[in-house]
Coordinates of C-alpha atoms in Angstrom, one line a residue:
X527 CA -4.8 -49.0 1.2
X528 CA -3.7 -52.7 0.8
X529 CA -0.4 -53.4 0.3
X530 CA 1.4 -57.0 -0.6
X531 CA 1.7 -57.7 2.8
X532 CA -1.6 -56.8 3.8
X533 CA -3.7 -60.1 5.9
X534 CA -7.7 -59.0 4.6
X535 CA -10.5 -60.8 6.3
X536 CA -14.2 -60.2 6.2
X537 CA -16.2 -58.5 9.1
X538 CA -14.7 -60.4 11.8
X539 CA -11.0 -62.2 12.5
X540 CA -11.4 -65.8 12.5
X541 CA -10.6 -67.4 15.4
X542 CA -7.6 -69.3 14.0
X543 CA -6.1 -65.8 12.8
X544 CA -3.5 -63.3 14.8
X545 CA -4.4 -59.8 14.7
X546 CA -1.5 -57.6 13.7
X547 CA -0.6 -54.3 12.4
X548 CA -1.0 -55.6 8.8
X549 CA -4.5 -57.3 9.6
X550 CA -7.5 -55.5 7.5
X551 CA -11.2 -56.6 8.1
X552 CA -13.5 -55.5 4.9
X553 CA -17.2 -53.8 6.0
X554 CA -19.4 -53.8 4.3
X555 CA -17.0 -54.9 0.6
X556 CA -15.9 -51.3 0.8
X557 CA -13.5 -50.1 3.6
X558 CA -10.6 -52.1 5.0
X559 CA -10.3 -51.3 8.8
X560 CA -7.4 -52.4 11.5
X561 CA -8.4 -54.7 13.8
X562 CA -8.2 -52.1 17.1
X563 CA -9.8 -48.8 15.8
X564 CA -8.7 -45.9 18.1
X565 CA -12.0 -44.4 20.0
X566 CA -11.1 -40.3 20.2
X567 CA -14.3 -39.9 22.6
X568 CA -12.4 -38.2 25.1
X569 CA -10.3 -35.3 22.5
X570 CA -12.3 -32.1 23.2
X571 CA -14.9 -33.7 26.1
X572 CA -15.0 -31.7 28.9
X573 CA -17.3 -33.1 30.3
X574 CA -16.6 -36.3 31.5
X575 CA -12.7 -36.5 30.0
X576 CA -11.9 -33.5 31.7
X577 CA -10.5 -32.0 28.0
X578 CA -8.1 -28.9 28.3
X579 CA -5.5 -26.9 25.9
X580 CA -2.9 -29.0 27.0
X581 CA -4.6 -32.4 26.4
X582 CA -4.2 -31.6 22.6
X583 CA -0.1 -32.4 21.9
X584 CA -0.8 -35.5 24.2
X585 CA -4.1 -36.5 22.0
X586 CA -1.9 -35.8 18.8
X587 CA 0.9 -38.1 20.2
X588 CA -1.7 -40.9 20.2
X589 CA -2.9 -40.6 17.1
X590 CA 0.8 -40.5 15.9
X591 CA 1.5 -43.4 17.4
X592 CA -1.6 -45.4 16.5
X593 CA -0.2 -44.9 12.8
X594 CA 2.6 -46.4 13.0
X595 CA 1.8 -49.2 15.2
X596 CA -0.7 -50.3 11.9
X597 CA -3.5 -48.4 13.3
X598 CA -5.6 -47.1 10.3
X599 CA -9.0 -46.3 11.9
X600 CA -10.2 -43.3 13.8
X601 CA -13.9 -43.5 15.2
X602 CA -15.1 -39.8 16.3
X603 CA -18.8 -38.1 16.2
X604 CA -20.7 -34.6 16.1
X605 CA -21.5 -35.0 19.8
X606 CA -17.7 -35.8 20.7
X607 CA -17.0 -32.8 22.7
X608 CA -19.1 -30.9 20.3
X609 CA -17.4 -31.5 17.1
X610 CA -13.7 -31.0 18.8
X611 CA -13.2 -34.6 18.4
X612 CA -13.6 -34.2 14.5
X613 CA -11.6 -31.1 14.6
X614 CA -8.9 -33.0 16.3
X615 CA -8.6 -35.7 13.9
X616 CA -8.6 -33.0 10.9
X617 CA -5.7 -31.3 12.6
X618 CA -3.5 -34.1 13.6
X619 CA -3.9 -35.3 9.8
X620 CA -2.7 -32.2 7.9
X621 CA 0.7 -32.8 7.0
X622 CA 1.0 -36.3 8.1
X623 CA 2.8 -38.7 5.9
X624 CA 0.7 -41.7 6.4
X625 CA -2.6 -40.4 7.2
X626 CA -3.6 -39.7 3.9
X627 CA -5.1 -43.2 3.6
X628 CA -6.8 -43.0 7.0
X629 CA -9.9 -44.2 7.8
X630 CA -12.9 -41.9 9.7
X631 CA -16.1 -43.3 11.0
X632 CA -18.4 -40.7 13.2
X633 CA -21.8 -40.5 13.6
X634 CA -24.5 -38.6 13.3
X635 CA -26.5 -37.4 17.0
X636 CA -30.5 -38.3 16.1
X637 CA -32.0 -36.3 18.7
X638 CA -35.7 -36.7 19.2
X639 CA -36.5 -33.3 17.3
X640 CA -35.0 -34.1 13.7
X641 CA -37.8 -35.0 12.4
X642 CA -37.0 -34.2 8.7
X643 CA -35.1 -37.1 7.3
X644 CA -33.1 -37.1 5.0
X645 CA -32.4 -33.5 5.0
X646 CA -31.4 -33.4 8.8
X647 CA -28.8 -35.9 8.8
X648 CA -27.4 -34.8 5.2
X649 CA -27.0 -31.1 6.6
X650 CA -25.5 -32.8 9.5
X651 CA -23.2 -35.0 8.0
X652 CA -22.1 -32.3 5.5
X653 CA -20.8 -30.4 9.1
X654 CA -18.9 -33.3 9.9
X655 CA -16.8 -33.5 6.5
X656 CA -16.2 -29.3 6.8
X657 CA -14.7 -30.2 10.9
X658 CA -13.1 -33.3 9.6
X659 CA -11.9 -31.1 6.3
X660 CA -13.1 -34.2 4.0
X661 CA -15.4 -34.9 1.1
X662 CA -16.4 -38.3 1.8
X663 CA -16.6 -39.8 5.5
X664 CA -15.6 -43.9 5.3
X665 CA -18.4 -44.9 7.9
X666 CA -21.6 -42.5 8.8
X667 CA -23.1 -44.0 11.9
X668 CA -26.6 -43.6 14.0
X669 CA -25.7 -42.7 17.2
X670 CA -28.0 -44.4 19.0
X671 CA -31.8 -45.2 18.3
X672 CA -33.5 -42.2 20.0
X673 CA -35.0 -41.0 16.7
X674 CA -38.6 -40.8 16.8
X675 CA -38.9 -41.1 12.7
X676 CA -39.0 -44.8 12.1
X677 CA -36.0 -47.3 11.2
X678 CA -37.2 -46.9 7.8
X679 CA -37.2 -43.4 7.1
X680 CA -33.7 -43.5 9.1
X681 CA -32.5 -45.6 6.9
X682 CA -33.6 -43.9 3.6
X683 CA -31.9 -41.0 4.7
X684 CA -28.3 -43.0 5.0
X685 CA -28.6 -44.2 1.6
X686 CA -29.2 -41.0 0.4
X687 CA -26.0 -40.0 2.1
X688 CA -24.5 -42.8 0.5
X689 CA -26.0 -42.1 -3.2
X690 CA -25.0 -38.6 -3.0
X691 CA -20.9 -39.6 -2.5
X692 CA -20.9 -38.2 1.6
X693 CA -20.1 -41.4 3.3
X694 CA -18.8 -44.9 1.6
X695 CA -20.7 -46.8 3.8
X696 CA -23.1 -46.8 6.5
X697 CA -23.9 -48.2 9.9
X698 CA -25.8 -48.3 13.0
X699 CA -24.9 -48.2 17.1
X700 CA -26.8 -49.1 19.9
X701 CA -29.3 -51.1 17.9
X702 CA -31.1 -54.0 19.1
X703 CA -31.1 -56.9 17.1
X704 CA -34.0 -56.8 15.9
X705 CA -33.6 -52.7 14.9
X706 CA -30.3 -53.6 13.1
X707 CA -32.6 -56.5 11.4
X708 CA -35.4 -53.7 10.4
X709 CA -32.3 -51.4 9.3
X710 CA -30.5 -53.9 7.1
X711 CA -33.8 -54.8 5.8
X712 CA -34.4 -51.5 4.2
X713 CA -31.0 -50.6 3.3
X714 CA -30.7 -53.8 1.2
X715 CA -34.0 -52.2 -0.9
X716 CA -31.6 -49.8 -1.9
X717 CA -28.3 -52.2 -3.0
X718 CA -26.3 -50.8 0.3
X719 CA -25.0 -53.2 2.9
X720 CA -25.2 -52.0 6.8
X721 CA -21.2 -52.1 7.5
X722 CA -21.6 -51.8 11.6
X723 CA -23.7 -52.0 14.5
X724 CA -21.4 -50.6 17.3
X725 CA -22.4 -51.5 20.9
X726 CA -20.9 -51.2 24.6
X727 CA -18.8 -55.0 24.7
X728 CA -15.7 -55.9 27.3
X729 CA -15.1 -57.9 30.1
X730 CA -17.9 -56.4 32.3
X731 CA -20.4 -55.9 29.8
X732 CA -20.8 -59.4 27.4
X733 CA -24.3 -58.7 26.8
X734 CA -24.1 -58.3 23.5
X735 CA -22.5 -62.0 23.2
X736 CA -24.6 -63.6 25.5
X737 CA -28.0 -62.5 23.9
X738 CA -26.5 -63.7 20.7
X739 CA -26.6 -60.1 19.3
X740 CA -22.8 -61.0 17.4
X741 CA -23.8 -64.1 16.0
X742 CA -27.2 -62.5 14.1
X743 CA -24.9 -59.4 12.8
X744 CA -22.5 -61.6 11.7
X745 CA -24.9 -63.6 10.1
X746 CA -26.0 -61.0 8.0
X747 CA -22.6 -59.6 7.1
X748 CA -22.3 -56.3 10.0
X749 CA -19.4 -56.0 11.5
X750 CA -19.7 -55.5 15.7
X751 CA -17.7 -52.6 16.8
X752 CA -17.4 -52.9 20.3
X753 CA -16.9 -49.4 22.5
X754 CA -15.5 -49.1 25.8
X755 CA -13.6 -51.8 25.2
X756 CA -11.3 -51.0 28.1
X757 CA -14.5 -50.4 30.8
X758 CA -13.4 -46.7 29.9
X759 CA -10.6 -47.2 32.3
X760 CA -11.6 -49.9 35.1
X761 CA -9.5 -52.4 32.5
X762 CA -6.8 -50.9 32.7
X763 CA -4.7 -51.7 35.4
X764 CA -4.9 -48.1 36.7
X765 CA -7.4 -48.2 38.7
X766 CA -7.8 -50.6 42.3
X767 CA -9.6 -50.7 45.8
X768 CA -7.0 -48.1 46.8
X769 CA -7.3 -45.9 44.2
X770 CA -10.5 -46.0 42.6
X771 CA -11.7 -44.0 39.5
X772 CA -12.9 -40.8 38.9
X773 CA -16.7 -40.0 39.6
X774 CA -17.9 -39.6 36.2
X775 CA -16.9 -42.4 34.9
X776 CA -19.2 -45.8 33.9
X777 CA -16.0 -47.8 35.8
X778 CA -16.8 -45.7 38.7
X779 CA -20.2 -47.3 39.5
X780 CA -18.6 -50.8 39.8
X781 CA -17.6 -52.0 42.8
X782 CA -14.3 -52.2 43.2
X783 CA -13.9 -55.2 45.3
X784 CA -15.7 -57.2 43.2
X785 CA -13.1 -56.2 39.8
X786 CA -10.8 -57.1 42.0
X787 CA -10.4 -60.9 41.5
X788 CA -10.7 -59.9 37.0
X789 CA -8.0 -57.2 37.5
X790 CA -6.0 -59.9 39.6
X791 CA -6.0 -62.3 36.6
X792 CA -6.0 -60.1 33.6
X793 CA -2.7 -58.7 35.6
X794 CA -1.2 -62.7 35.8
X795 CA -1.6 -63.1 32.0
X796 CA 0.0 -59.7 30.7
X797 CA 2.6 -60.4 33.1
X798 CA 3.3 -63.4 31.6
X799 CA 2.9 -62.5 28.1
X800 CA 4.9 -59.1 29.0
X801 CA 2.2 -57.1 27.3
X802 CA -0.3 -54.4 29.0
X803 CA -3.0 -54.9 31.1
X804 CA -5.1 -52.8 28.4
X805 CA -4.0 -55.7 25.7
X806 CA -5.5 -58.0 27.8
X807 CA -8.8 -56.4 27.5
X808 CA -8.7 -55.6 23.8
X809 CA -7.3 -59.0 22.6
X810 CA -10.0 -60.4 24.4
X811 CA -12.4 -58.3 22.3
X812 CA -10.8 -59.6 19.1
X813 CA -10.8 -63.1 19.8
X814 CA -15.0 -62.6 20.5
X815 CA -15.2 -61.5 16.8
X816 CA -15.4 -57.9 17.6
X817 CA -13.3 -54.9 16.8
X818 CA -13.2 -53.0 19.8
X819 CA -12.6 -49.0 19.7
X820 CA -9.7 -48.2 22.2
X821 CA -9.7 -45.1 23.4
X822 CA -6.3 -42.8 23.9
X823 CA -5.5 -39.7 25.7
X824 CA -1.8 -39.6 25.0
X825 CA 1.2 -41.6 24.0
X826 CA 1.7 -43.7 26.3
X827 CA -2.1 -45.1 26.2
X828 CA -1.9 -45.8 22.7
X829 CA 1.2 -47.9 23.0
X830 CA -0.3 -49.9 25.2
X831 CA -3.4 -50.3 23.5
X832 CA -1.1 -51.6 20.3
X833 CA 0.4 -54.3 22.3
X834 CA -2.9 -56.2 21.8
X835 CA -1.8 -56.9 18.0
X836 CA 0.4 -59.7 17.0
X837 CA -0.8 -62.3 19.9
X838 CA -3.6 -64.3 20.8
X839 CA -5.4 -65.3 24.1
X840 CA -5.7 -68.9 24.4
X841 CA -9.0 -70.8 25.4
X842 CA -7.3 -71.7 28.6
X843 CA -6.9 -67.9 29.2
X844 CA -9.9 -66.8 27.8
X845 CA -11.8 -69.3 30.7
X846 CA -10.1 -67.7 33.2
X847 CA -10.9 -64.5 32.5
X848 CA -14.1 -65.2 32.1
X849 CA -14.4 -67.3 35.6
X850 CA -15.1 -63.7 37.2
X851 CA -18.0 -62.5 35.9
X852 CA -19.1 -58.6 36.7
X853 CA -22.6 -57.5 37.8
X854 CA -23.3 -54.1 36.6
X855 CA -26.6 -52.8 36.2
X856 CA -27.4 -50.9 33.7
X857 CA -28.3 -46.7 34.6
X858 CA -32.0 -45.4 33.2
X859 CA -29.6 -43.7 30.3
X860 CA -28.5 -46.6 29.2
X861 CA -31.8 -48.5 29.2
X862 CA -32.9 -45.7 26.8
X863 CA -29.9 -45.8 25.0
X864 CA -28.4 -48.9 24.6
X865 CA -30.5 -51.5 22.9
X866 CA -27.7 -53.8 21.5

């Protein structure tokens, strides 16, 4: 919900603006987001986040936190530790003064088998809004672009969920750009704009800038949501030569003498701007025109993933940060899976 003090913008901040708690960006004319969304990937994976019972006070710290640092938007899916992640959310809402005007973006898991569109992701999404305990989701999301029905009949079946009141609006992840073309294309037949195309974007994986993926969503009026912001850890600060990161992780397939010389600088600059080395990472994001999902296990995460608002890298700093490029190569997953 606005309020008098509220700083709106559309899709993207500006490059002249500050991102703060009372910054909103506008998809799609419909939802008003915060500039850093929290990513709850990790609430109820076991799997790669190592999820247990007494991850979920720490998980509900962050999300209490992330409200009152001016964090409005929580990005979740069915796939997210098999609907625990929706759960989660639903939970740490009840009873929560200011999450009434929260806003929820998951996604729907297009596995090669649906084949019956629309029915298939309707039934789907109607699962999501009994975990999350709503009527309406804000932002219903393609996982990725492993469907075998085409764009088109993909995209019929998210305006249906949009005609029938499920979802406000509507978006996309892992698309090329020239799938997010084909699937704006046939959502503007039916009078819907595509809100988001949400794609892997941070300090060791510009890809999506480089190609000039931003620029064409932009273009057309999607909003880039950038996941693993925060290299899903290796940006952190936590990590080093001496104590490298878990196994499972994307982070842990980078060589760590080659972050080195990144971490080195991205420490300099938070140092000197008294901030996190997280903030570094997500501010970076922001000032690229994306809105990058930070994710948080606990408390203490989420506070320092807040301490990206109310600053701005410079050029200067942006340069330097960018003088140590990473070369990470993508896995055979991610070829298949990430387009954009």
């Amino acid at each position: 919900m606005a309020t008098s003090s509220t700083i709106v913008h559309n899709v993207y901040l500006p490059a002249d603006a500050i991102p703060t708690a009372e910054t909103r960006i506008k998809l799609a004319d419909r939802i008003l987001i915060s500039p850093l969304v929290l990513g709850t990937w990790a609430w109820g994976d076991t799997r790669i986040w190592n999820w247990t019972p007494e991850s979920d006070p720490k998980a509900k710290d962050a999300f209490d936190i992330s409200i009152s640092k001016g964090i409005n938007t929580f990005d979740t899916a069915e796939g997210y530790g098999n609907g625990e992640s929706e759960r989660c959310i639903a939970r740490y809402k009840e009873n929560h003064p200011a999450a009434t005007d929260i806003v929820i973006a998951t996604k729907f898991f297009p596995t090669p088998f649906k084949l019956f569109y629309p029915s298939s992701l309707i039934s789907a999404l109607r699962e999501s809004l009994a975990r999350l305990k709503v009527e309406c989701v804000d932002l219903y999301q393609i996982h990725g672009p492993i469907h075998l029905r085409s764009i088109e009949v993909i995209g019929d079946a998210l305006a249906e969920a949009v005609k029938l009141g499920l979802t406000k609006t509507v978006g996309v992840s892992n698309y090329s750009t020239a799938e997010m073309i084909r699937m704006y294309d046939c959502l503007q037949k039916h009078g819907i704009q595509l809100a988001s195309n949400q794609v892997e974007y941070s300090l060791i994986r510009r890809l999506p800038e480089t190609s000039g993926h931003i620029a064409e969503c932009h273009k057309r009026g999607v909003a880039v949501l950038g996941y693993c912001p925060l290299g899903m850890g290796g940006l952190t600060g936590k990590y080093s030569r001496a104590n490298p990161p878990p196994g499972n992780r994307k982070c842990s397939r980078i060589n760590m003498d080659e972050l080195e010389p990144l971490l080195e600088t991205m420490r300099s600059i938070a140092t000197k701007r008294n901030v996190s080395v997280s903030s570094i990472a997500l501010n970076y994001v922001i000032c690229k025109g994306v809105i990058p999902l930070g994710g948080a296990k606990d408390g203490n995460q989420a506070e320092q993933n807040a301490e990206c608002l109310g600053w701005r890298l410079t050029n200067e700093e942006i340069t330097e940060l960018e003088n140590h490029p990473i070369n990470r190569q993508p896995t055979f997953f991610e070829s298949i899976w990430q387009h954009g």
